């Protein structure tokens, strides 16, 4: 029986994870559920899954959560704030932690799960972009393991030899991340000036949270995933390529020196990656419809439009600079996306703001958590100052 803590339980990944878990009550038990502020949704999940701990990240809602759980007859302990998240991540109650909080807010608990030696199912890509070296150091010292949930990285994980292979000896030449291209694939710059949050969040293939939906529309999602792939698989930036594949059926590929290219295919449904990671190295039913190749008939591939969607190259640039540059990139992007969703920042200003922040906040060595948090904060303040100056 795997004992699973879900951080970000009320989100899109949280829902997919719980859907898979509910199909296998004999295999999985939910030990902790954590959310940001949505008390009613969290209570409903607690009624259904009966965790030992319910965590609300915003402490202002702790009393309300406690009262509503009692009223619903749920005996779960209530915890709150960063400390509550950390506790849920590291508690001996669980052996598996699904890190599905969005953004930098998930870093602390993801690190705590790694240090505590858990099997970390990583959806929270921002954590690895911000602090990849520290996360892998924490996994090493804690004796934990990381299994990627991001569909591309889960695909690559499935296409690599098992264990932690030496990529040179394994004959890996490069990894190819597929990108749907987002809702604006094929559009030119002049067509993107008046894009609204609603348009940006209407992804053609995937149902996701709003932040990652905007990231998909700018191609920053793929940029973050390039950095994520570097840390997860130890591949050099020049061994990571991006190919646009509008159908989102091939989730990513690994190319070997003998010319073999292994790919993982499936319908665009995150339950596949979640089921794979939850049961690994076994396989379990995920509730996902079988892939009907005859119905799909065609798979298309094209180069990304790097001139229109500049975020992809900004991410490669940050990875090449190293140190805290990816932390700065991620922080500026989070500020930019939030401002875009609040209708303060135009869509096309997102890469401009990130570029200006990368230029204005010099990278330093990312040797400890203090350096990473300092870079994150400095970049956020820098980006916010530009927004106030130029857009308010
Ligand atoms: P979402 O917005 O649907 O859900 C986010 C979750 O995080 C919610 O449960 C929310 O309560 C919680 N949260 C938000 N802010 C928080 C805070 N400050 N403290 C604690 N909890 C907080 O997002 P999502 O689409 O589920 O994405 C979650 C993560 O998974 C992101 O990092 C995203 O990049 C990654 N991811 C998502 C998908 C997908 O298909 N949705 C695919 C690959 C990777
Ligand atoms: Mg992805």
CSV table of N, CA, C and O in Angstrom, one decimal, residues 108-224:
chain,number,residue,atom,x,y,z
A,108,UNK,N,9.7,25.0,-1.4
A,108,UNK,CA,10.1,24.6,0.0
A,108,UNK,C,9.6,23.2,0.3
A,108,UNK,O,10.3,22.3,0.9
A,109,UNK,N,8.3,22.9,0.0
A,109,UNK,CA,7.8,21.6,0.3
A,109,UNK,C,8.4,20.5,-0.6
A,109,UNK,O,8.5,19.3,-0.1
A,110,UNK,N,8.7,20.8,-1.8
A,110,UNK,CA,9.3,19.8,-2.7
A,110,UNK,C,10.7,19.4,-2.1
A,110,UNK,O,11.1,18.3,-2.1
A,111,UNK,N,11.4,20.5,-1.7
A,111,UNK,CA,12.7,20.2,-1.1
A,111,UNK,C,12.6,19.4,0.2
A,111,UNK,O,13.4,18.4,0.5
A,112,UNK,N,11.6,19.7,1.0
A,112,UNK,CA,11.3,18.9,2.2
A,112,UNK,C,11.0,17.4,1.9
A,112,UNK,O,11.6,16.6,2.6
A,113,UNK,N,10.2,17.2,0.9
A,113,UNK,CA,9.9,15.8,0.6
A,113,UNK,C,11.2,15.1,0.1
A,113,UNK,O,11.5,13.9,0.5
A,114,UNK,N,12.0,15.8,-0.7
A,114,UNK,CA,13.3,15.2,-1.2
A,114,UNK,C,14.2,14.9,0.0
A,114,UNK,O,14.8,13.8,0.1
A,115,UNK,N,14.4,15.8,0.9
A,115,UNK,CA,15.2,15.6,2.1
A,115,UNK,C,14.8,14.5,2.9
A,115,UNK,O,15.5,13.8,3.6
A,116,UNK,N,13.4,14.3,3.0
A,116,UNK,CA,12.9,13.2,3.8
A,116,UNK,C,12.9,11.9,3.2
A,116,UNK,O,12.3,10.9,3.7
A,117,UNK,N,13.5,11.8,2.0
A,117,UNK,CA,13.6,10.5,1.3
A,117,UNK,C,12.4,9.9,0.7
A,117,UNK,O,12.3,8.7,0.5
A,118,UNK,N,11.5,10.8,0.3
A,118,UNK,CA,10.2,10.3,-0.3
A,118,UNK,C,10.4,9.9,-1.8
A,118,UNK,O,11.4,10.4,-2.4
A,119,UNK,N,9.5,9.2,-2.3
A,119,UNK,CA,9.3,9.1,-3.8
A,119,UNK,C,8.6,10.4,-4.2
A,119,UNK,O,7.4,10.6,-3.8
A,120,UNK,N,9.3,11.3,-4.9
A,120,UNK,CA,8.7,12.6,-5.2
A,120,UNK,C,8.2,12.5,-6.7
A,120,UNK,O,9.0,12.3,-7.6
A,121,UNK,N,6.9,12.7,-6.8
A,121,UNK,CA,6.3,12.7,-8.1
A,121,UNK,C,6.2,14.2,-8.5
A,121,UNK,O,5.4,14.9,-8.0
A,122,UNK,N,7.1,14.7,-9.4
A,122,UNK,CA,7.3,16.1,-9.6
A,122,UNK,C,6.5,16.6,-10.8
A,122,UNK,O,6.7,16.3,-11.9
A,123,UNK,N,5.5,17.5,-10.4
A,123,UNK,CA,4.8,18.2,-11.5
A,123,UNK,C,5.2,19.7,-11.4
A,123,UNK,O,5.3,20.4,-12.4
A,124,UNK,N,5.6,20.1,-10.2
A,124,UNK,CA,6.0,21.5,-9.9
A,124,UNK,C,7.3,21.8,-10.6
A,124,UNK,O,8.4,21.9,-10.0
A,125,UNK,N,7.3,22.1,-11.9
A,125,UNK,CA,8.6,22.2,-12.7
A,125,UNK,C,9.3,23.5,-12.2
A,125,UNK,O,10.5,23.6,-12.3
A,126,UNK,N,8.6,24.5,-11.7
A,126,UNK,CA,9.2,25.7,-11.3
A,126,UNK,C,10.3,25.5,-10.2
A,126,UNK,O,11.3,26.1,-10.1
A,127,UNK,N,10.0,24.5,-9.3
A,127,UNK,CA,10.9,24.2,-8.3
A,127,UNK,C,12.3,23.7,-8.8
A,127,UNK,O,13.3,24.1,-8.4
A,128,UNK,N,12.2,22.9,-9.8
A,128,UNK,CA,13.5,22.3,-10.4
A,128,UNK,C,14.2,23.4,-11.2
A,128,UNK,O,15.4,23.5,-11.3
A,129,UNK,N,13.4,24.3,-11.9
A,129,UNK,CA,14.0,25.3,-12.6
A,129,UNK,C,14.7,26.3,-11.7
A,129,UNK,O,15.9,26.8,-12.0
A,130,UNK,N,14.1,26.6,-10.6
A,130,UNK,CA,14.7,27.6,-9.6
A,130,UNK,C,15.9,27.0,-8.9
A,130,UNK,O,16.8,27.8,-8.6
A,131,UNK,N,15.9,25.8,-8.6
A,131,UNK,CA,16.9,25.2,-7.7
A,131,UNK,C,17.2,23.8,-8.0
A,131,UNK,O,17.2,22.9,-7.1
A,132,UNK,N,17.5,23.5,-9.3
A,132,UNK,CA,17.7,22.1,-9.7
A,132,UNK,C,18.8,21.4,-8.9
A,132,UNK,O,18.7,20.3,-8.4
A,133,UNK,N,20.0,22.1,-8.8
A,133,UNK,CA,21.1,21.5,-8.1
A,133,UNK,C,20.7,21.2,-6.6
A,133,UNK,O,21.1,20.1,-6.1
A,134,UNK,N,20.1,22.1,-6.0
A,134,UNK,CA,19.7,21.9,-4.6
A,134,UNK,C,18.7,20.8,-4.4
A,134,UNK,O,18.8,20.0,-3.5
A,135,UNK,N,17.8,20.7,-5.3
A,135,UNK,CA,16.8,19.6,-5.3
A,135,UNK,C,17.4,18.2,-5.4
A,135,UNK,O,17.1,17.3,-4.7
A,136,UNK,N,18.4,18.1,-6.3
A,136,UNK,CA,19.1,16.8,-6.5
A,136,UNK,C,20.0,16.5,-5.4
A,136,UNK,O,20.1,15.3,-5.0
A,137,UNK,N,20.6,17.5,-4.8
A,137,UNK,CA,21.4,17.4,-3.6
A,137,UNK,C,20.5,16.8,-2.4
A,137,UNK,O,20.9,15.9,-1.7
A,138,UNK,N,19.3,17.4,-2.3
A,138,UNK,CA,18.4,17.0,-1.2
A,138,UNK,C,17.9,15.5,-1.5
A,138,UNK,O,17.8,14.8,-0.5
A,139,UNK,N,17.7,15.2,-2.7
A,139,UNK,CA,17.3,13.8,-3.0
A,139,UNK,C,18.4,12.8,-2.7
A,139,UNK,O,18.2,11.8,-2.1
A,140,UNK,N,19.6,13.2,-3.0
A,140,UNK,CA,20.8,12.4,-2.7
A,140,UNK,C,21.0,12.2,-1.2
A,140,UNK,O,21.1,11.1,-0.7
A,141,UNK,N,20.9,13.3,-0.5
A,141,UNK,CA,21.1,13.2,1.0
A,141,UNK,C,20.0,12.5,1.7
A,141,UNK,O,20.2,11.8,2.7
A,142,UNK,N,18.8,12.7,1.2
A,142,UNK,CA,17.6,12.0,1.8
A,142,UNK,C,17.4,10.6,1.4
A,142,UNK,O,16.6,9.9,2.0
A,143,UNK,N,18.0,10.2,0.3
A,143,UNK,CA,17.8,8.9,-0.2
A,143,UNK,C,16.5,8.7,-1.0
A,143,UNK,O,16.0,7.6,-1.1
A,144,UNK,N,15.9,9.8,-1.4
A,144,UNK,CA,14.6,9.7,-2.1
A,144,UNK,C,14.8,9.5,-3.6
A,144,UNK,O,16.0,9.4,-4.1
A,145,UNK,N,13.7,9.5,-4.3
A,145,UNK,CA,13.8,9.3,-5.8
A,145,UNK,C,12.8,10.3,-6.4
A,145,UNK,O,11.8,10.6,-5.8
A,146,UNK,N,13.1,10.7,-7.6
A,146,UNK,CA,12.2,11.6,-8.3
A,146,UNK,C,11.6,10.9,-9.6
A,146,UNK,O,12.4,10.4,-10.3
A,147,UNK,N,10.3,11.0,-9.7
A,147,UNK,CA,9.7,10.5,-11.0
A,147,UNK,C,8.9,11.6,-11.6
A,147,UNK,O,8.1,12.3,-10.9
A,148,UNK,N,9.3,12.0,-12.8
A,148,UNK,CA,8.6,13.1,-13.4
A,148,UNK,C,7.2,12.9,-13.8
A,148,UNK,O,6.8,11.8,-14.3
A,149,UNK,N,6.4,13.9,-13.6
A,149,UNK,CA,4.9,13.9,-13.9
A,149,UNK,C,4.7,14.7,-15.2
A,149,UNK,O,3.8,14.4,-16.0
A,150,UNK,N,5.5,15.7,-15.4
A,150,UNK,CA,5.4,16.5,-16.6
A,150,UNK,C,5.4,15.5,-17.8
A,150,UNK,O,6.3,14.7,-17.8
A,151,UNK,N,4.4,15.6,-18.7
A,151,UNK,CA,4.3,14.5,-19.6
A,151,UNK,C,5.5,14.3,-20.5
A,151,UNK,O,5.9,13.1,-20.8
A,152,UNK,N,6.2,15.4,-20.9
A,152,UNK,CA,7.4,15.2,-21.7
A,152,UNK,C,8.5,14.5,-20.9
A,152,UNK,O,9.2,13.6,-21.5
A,153,UNK,N,8.7,14.8,-19.7
A,153,UNK,CA,9.8,14.3,-18.9
A,153,UNK,C,9.4,12.8,-18.5
A,153,UNK,O,10.3,12.0,-18.4
A,154,UNK,N,8.1,12.6,-18.3
A,154,UNK,CA,7.7,11.3,-18.0
A,154,UNK,C,7.9,10.4,-19.2
A,154,UNK,O,8.4,9.3,-19.1
A,155,UNK,N,7.7,11.0,-20.4
A,155,UNK,CA,7.9,10.2,-21.6
A,155,UNK,C,9.4,9.9,-21.8
A,155,UNK,O,9.8,8.8,-22.1
A,156,UNK,N,10.3,10.9,-21.5
A,156,UNK,CA,11.7,10.6,-21.6
A,156,UNK,C,12.2,9.6,-20.6
A,156,UNK,O,13.0,8.7,-20.9
A,157,UNK,N,11.7,9.7,-19.4
A,157,UNK,CA,12.0,8.7,-18.3
A,157,UNK,C,11.6,7.3,-18.8
A,157,UNK,O,12.4,6.4,-18.6
A,158,UNK,N,10.5,7.2,-19.5
A,158,UNK,CA,10.1,5.9,-20.0
A,158,UNK,C,10.9,5.4,-21.2
A,158,UNK,O,11.1,4.2,-21.4
A,159,UNK,N,11.6,6.4,-21.9
A,159,UNK,CA,12.4,6.0,-23.1
A,159,UNK,C,13.8,5.8,-22.8
A,159,UNK,O,14.6,5.4,-23.7
A,160,UNK,N,14.2,6.1,-21.6
A,160,UNK,CA,15.6,5.9,-21.2
A,160,UNK,C,15.8,4.6,-20.5
A,160,UNK,O,14.8,4.0,-20.0
A,161,UNK,N,17.0,4.0,-20.5
A,161,UNK,CA,17.2,2.8,-19.7
A,161,UNK,C,16.8,3.0,-18.2
A,161,UNK,O,17.0,4.2,-17.8
A,162,UNK,N,16.3,2.1,-17.5
A,162,UNK,CA,15.9,2.3,-16.1
A,162,UNK,C,17.1,2.6,-15.2
A,162,UNK,O,18.2,2.3,-15.6
A,163,UNK,N,16.8,3.1,-14.1
A,163,UNK,CA,17.8,3.5,-13.1
A,163,UNK,C,18.3,4.9,-13.5
A,163,UNK,O,17.6,5.6,-14.2
A,164,UNK,N,19.5,5.2,-13.1
A,164,UNK,CA,20.1,6.5,-13.4
A,164,UNK,C,21.3,6.3,-14.4
A,164,UNK,O,22.4,6.2,-14.0
A,165,UNK,N,20.9,6.1,-15.7
A,165,UNK,CA,22.0,5.7,-16.6
A,165,UNK,C,23.0,6.8,-16.8
A,165,UNK,O,22.7,8.0,-16.8
A,166,UNK,N,24.3,6.3,-17.1
A,166,UNK,CA,25.3,7.3,-17.6
A,166,UNK,C,24.9,7.4,-19.1
A,166,UNK,O,24.9,6.5,-19.9
A,167,UNK,N,24.5,8.7,-19.5
A,167,UNK,CA,23.9,8.9,-20.8
A,167,UNK,C,24.9,8.5,-21.9
A,167,UNK,O,24.5,8.1,-23.0
A,168,UNK,N,26.2,8.8,-21.7
A,168,UNK,CA,27.1,8.5,-22.8
A,168,UNK,C,27.2,7.0,-23.0
A,168,UNK,O,27.1,6.5,-24.1
A,169,UNK,N,27.4,6.3,-21.9
A,169,UNK,CA,27.4,4.8,-22.0
A,169,UNK,C,26.1,4.2,-22.5
A,169,UNK,O,26.1,3.2,-23.2
A,170,UNK,N,25.0,4.9,-22.2
A,170,UNK,CA,23.7,4.4,-22.7
A,170,UNK,C,23.5,4.7,-24.2
A,170,UNK,O,22.6,4.2,-24.8
A,171,UNK,N,24.4,5.6,-24.7
A,171,UNK,CA,24.3,5.9,-26.1
A,171,UNK,C,23.3,6.9,-26.5
A,171,UNK,O,22.8,7.0,-27.6
A,172,UNK,N,22.9,7.8,-25.5
A,172,UNK,CA,21.9,8.8,-25.8
A,172,UNK,C,22.6,10.0,-26.5
A,172,UNK,O,23.6,10.5,-26.1
A,173,UNK,N,22.0,10.3,-27.7
A,173,UNK,CA,22.6,11.4,-28.4
A,173,UNK,C,21.9,12.7,-28.1
A,173,UNK,O,22.5,13.8,-27.8
A,174,UNK,N,20.6,12.7,-28.0
A,174,UNK,CA,19.8,13.9,-27.6
A,174,UNK,C,18.4,13.5,-27.2
A,174,UNK,O,17.9,12.4,-27.5
A,175,UNK,N,17.8,14.5,-26.5
A,175,UNK,CA,16.4,14.3,-26.2
A,175,UNK,C,15.6,15.3,-27.0
A,175,UNK,O,16.0,16.5,-27.2
A,176,UNK,N,14.4,14.9,-27.4
A,176,UNK,CA,13.5,15.8,-28.1
A,176,UNK,C,12.2,16.1,-27.4
A,176,UNK,O,11.5,15.1,-27.1
A,177,UNK,N,12.0,17.3,-26.9
A,177,UNK,CA,10.8,17.6,-26.2
A,177,UNK,C,9.8,18.1,-27.3
A,177,UNK,O,10.1,18.9,-28.1
A,178,UNK,N,8.6,17.5,-27.2
A,178,UNK,CA,7.6,17.9,-28.1
A,178,UNK,C,6.8,19.1,-27.4
A,178,UNK,O,6.6,19.1,-26.2
A,179,UNK,N,6.3,20.0,-28.3
A,179,UNK,CA,5.5,21.1,-27.8
A,179,UNK,C,4.2,21.2,-28.7
A,179,UNK,O,4.3,21.0,-29.9
A,180,UNK,N,3.1,21.4,-28.1
A,180,UNK,CA,1.9,21.5,-28.9
A,180,UNK,C,1.9,22.8,-29.7
A,180,UNK,O,1.3,22.9,-30.8
A,181,UNK,N,2.7,23.8,-29.2
A,181,UNK,CA,2.7,25.1,-29.9
A,181,UNK,C,1.7,26.1,-29.3
A,181,UNK,O,1.7,27.3,-29.5
A,182,UNK,N,0.8,25.5,-28.4
A,182,UNK,CA,-0.2,26.4,-27.7
A,182,UNK,C,-1.3,26.9,-28.6
A,182,UNK,O,-1.3,26.6,-29.8
A,183,UNK,N,-2.1,27.7,-28.1
A,183,UNK,CA,-3.3,28.2,-28.8
A,183,UNK,C,-2.9,29.2,-30.0
A,183,UNK,O,-3.7,29.4,-30.9
A,184,UNK,N,-1.7,29.7,-30.0
A,184,UNK,CA,-1.3,30.7,-31.0
A,184,UNK,C,-0.3,30.2,-32.0
A,184,UNK,O,0.3,31.0,-32.7
A,185,UNK,N,-0.2,28.9,-32.1
A,185,UNK,CA,0.7,28.3,-33.0
A,185,UNK,C,0.4,28.8,-34.4
A,185,UNK,O,-0.8,28.8,-34.8
A,186,UNK,N,1.4,29.2,-35.2
A,186,UNK,CA,1.2,29.7,-36.5
A,186,UNK,C,0.8,31.2,-36.6
A,186,UNK,O,0.8,31.7,-37.7
A,187,UNK,N,0.6,31.8,-35.5
A,187,UNK,CA,0.3,33.3,-35.6
A,187,UNK,C,1.6,34.1,-35.6
A,187,UNK,O,2.6,33.6,-35.1
A,188,UNK,N,1.5,35.3,-36.2
A,188,UNK,CA,2.7,36.2,-36.2
A,188,UNK,C,2.5,37.2,-35.2
A,188,UNK,O,1.4,37.4,-34.7
A,189,UNK,N,3.6,37.9,-34.9
A,189,UNK,CA,3.6,38.9,-33.8
A,189,UNK,C,2.4,39.9,-33.9
A,189,UNK,O,1.8,40.3,-32.9
A,190,UNK,N,2.2,40.4,-35.1
A,190,UNK,CA,1.1,41.5,-35.3
A,190,UNK,C,-0.3,40.9,-34.9
A,190,UNK,O,-1.2,41.7,-34.7
A,191,UNK,N,-0.4,39.6,-34.8
A,191,UNK,CA,-1.7,39.1,-34.4
A,191,UNK,C,-1.8,38.8,-32.9
A,191,UNK,O,-2.9,38.3,-32.5
A,192,UNK,N,-0.8,39.1,-32.2
A,192,UNK,CA,-0.8,38.8,-30.8
A,192,UNK,C,-0.9,40.0,-29.8
A,192,UNK,O,-0.9,39.8,-28.6
A,193,UNK,N,-1.0,41.1,-30.4
A,193,UNK,CA,-1.0,42.4,-29.6
A,193,UNK,C,-2.2,42.4,-28.6
A,193,UNK,O,-2.0,42.9,-27.5
A,194,UNK,N,-3.3,42.0,-29.0
A,194,UNK,CA,-4.5,42.2,-28.1
A,194,UNK,C,-5.0,40.9,-27.5
A,194,UNK,O,-6.2,40.8,-27.1
A,195,UNK,N,-4.1,39.9,-27.3
A,195,UNK,CA,-4.5,38.6,-26.8
A,195,UNK,C,-5.0,38.8,-25.3
A,195,UNK,O,-4.4,39.5,-24.5
A,196,UNK,N,-6.2,38.1,-25.0
A,196,UNK,CA,-6.7,38.2,-23.6
A,196,UNK,C,-6.3,37.0,-22.8
A,196,UNK,O,-6.0,35.9,-23.4
A,197,UNK,N,-6.4,37.1,-21.5
A,197,UNK,CA,-6.2,35.9,-20.7
A,197,UNK,C,-7.1,34.7,-21.1
A,197,UNK,O,-6.6,33.5,-21.1
A,198,UNK,N,-8.3,35.0,-21.5
A,198,UNK,CA,-9.2,33.9,-21.8
A,198,UNK,C,-8.7,33.2,-23.1
A,198,UNK,O,-8.7,31.9,-23.2
A,199,UNK,N,-8.2,33.9,-24.1
A,199,UNK,CA,-7.7,33.3,-25.3
A,199,UNK,C,-6.4,32.5,-25.0
A,199,UNK,O,-6.2,31.4,-25.5
A,200,UNK,N,-5.6,33.1,-24.1
A,200,UNK,CA,-4.3,32.4,-23.8
A,200,UNK,C,-4.6,31.1,-23.0
A,200,UNK,O,-3.8,30.2,-23.1
A,201,UNK,N,-5.6,31.1,-22.2
A,201,UNK,CA,-5.9,29.9,-21.4
A,201,UNK,C,-6.7,28.8,-22.1
A,201,UNK,O,-6.9,27.7,-21.5
A,202,UNK,N,-7.1,29.1,-23.3
A,202,UNK,CA,-7.9,28.1,-24.1
A,202,UNK,C,-6.9,27.2,-24.8
A,202,UNK,O,-6.7,27.3,-26.0
A,203,UNK,N,-6.3,26.2,-24.1
A,203,UNK,CA,-5.4,25.4,-24.8
A,203,UNK,C,-6.1,24.3,-25.7
A,203,UNK,O,-7.1,23.8,-25.3
A,204,UNK,N,-5.5,24.1,-26.9
A,204,UNK,CA,-6.2,23.2,-27.8
A,204,UNK,C,-6.3,21.7,-27.3
A,204,UNK,O,-7.2,21.0,-27.7
A,205,UNK,N,-5.2,21.3,-26.6
A,205,UNK,CA,-5.2,19.8,-26.3
A,205,UNK,C,-5.3,19.5,-24.8
A,205,UNK,O,-5.7,18.3,-24.5
A,206,UNK,N,-4.9,20.4,-23.9
A,206,UNK,CA,-4.7,20.0,-22.5
A,206,UNK,C,-5.6,20.9,-21.7
A,206,UNK,O,-5.7,22.1,-21.9
A,207,UNK,N,-6.2,20.4,-20.6
A,207,UNK,CA,-6.9,21.2,-19.6
A,207,UNK,C,-6.0,21.4,-18.4
A,207,UNK,O,-5.7,20.4,-17.8
A,208,UNK,N,-5.6,22.6,-18.2
A,208,UNK,CA,-4.6,22.8,-17.2
A,208,UNK,C,-4.9,24.1,-16.4
A,208,UNK,O,-5.8,24.9,-16.7
A,209,UNK,N,-4.1,24.3,-15.3
A,209,UNK,CA,-4.3,25.5,-14.5
A,209,UNK,C,-3.9,26.8,-15.4
A,209,UNK,O,-3.3,26.6,-16.5
A,210,UNK,N,-4.3,27.9,-14.9
A,210,UNK,CA,-4.1,29.1,-15.7
A,210,UNK,C,-2.7,29.5,-16.0
A,210,UNK,O,-2.3,30.0,-17.0
A,211,UNK,N,-1.8,29.3,-14.9
A,211,UNK,CA,-0.4,29.8,-15.1
A,211,UNK,C,0.3,29.0,-16.2
A,211,UNK,O,0.9,29.5,-17.1
A,212,UNK,N,0.1,27.6,-16.1
A,212,UNK,CA,0.8,26.8,-17.1
A,212,UNK,C,0.2,27.0,-18.5
A,212,UNK,O,0.8,26.9,-19.5
A,213,UNK,N,-1.1,27.3,-18.5
A,213,UNK,CA,-1.8,27.6,-19.8
A,213,UNK,C,-1.1,28.8,-20.5
A,213,UNK,O,-0.9,28.8,-21.7
A,214,UNK,N,-0.9,29.9,-19.7
A,214,UNK,CA,-0.3,31.0,-20.3
A,214,UNK,C,1.2,30.7,-20.7
A,214,UNK,O,1.6,31.1,-21.8
A,215,UNK,N,1.9,29.9,-19.9
A,215,UNK,CA,3.2,29.5,-20.2
A,215,UNK,C,3.2,28.7,-21.6
A,215,UNK,O,4.2,28.8,-22.3
A,216,UNK,N,2.2,27.9,-21.8
A,216,UNK,CA,2.1,27.1,-23.0
A,216,UNK,C,1.9,28.1,-24.2
A,216,UNK,O,2.5,27.9,-25.3
A,217,UNK,N,1.1,29.1,-24.0
A,217,UNK,CA,0.8,30.1,-25.1
A,217,UNK,C,2.1,30.9,-25.4
A,217,UNK,O,2.2,31.3,-26.6
A,218,UNK,N,3.0,31.2,-24.5
A,218,UNK,CA,4.2,32.0,-24.8
A,218,UNK,C,5.4,31.1,-25.2
A,218,UNK,O,6.4,31.6,-25.6
A,219,UNK,N,5.2,29.8,-25.0
A,219,UNK,CA,6.3,28.8,-25.2
A,219,UNK,C,7.3,28.8,-24.0
A,219,UNK,O,8.3,28.1,-24.0
A,220,UNK,N,7.0,29.6,-22.9
A,220,UNK,CA,7.9,29.5,-21.8
A,220,UNK,C,7.7,28.2,-21.1
A,220,UNK,O,8.7,27.7,-20.5
A,221,UNK,N,6.5,27.6,-21.2
A,221,UNK,CA,6.4,26.2,-20.6
A,221,UNK,C,7.5,25.3,-21.2
A,221,UNK,O,8.1,24.6,-20.5
A,222,UNK,N,7.7,25.4,-22.5
A,222,UNK,CA,8.7,24.5,-23.1
A,222,UNK,C,10.1,25.0,-22.7
A,222,UNK,O,11.0,24.2,-22.4
A,223,UNK,N,10.3,26.3,-22.5
A,223,UNK,CA,11.6,26.8,-22.0
A,223,UNK,C,11.9,26.2,-20.6
A,223,UNK,O,13.0,25.8,-20.3
A,224,UNK,N,10.9,26.3,-19.7
A,224,UNK,CA,11.0,25.7,-18.4
A,224,UNK,C,11.3,24.2,-18.5
A,224,UNK,O,12.1,23.7,-17.7
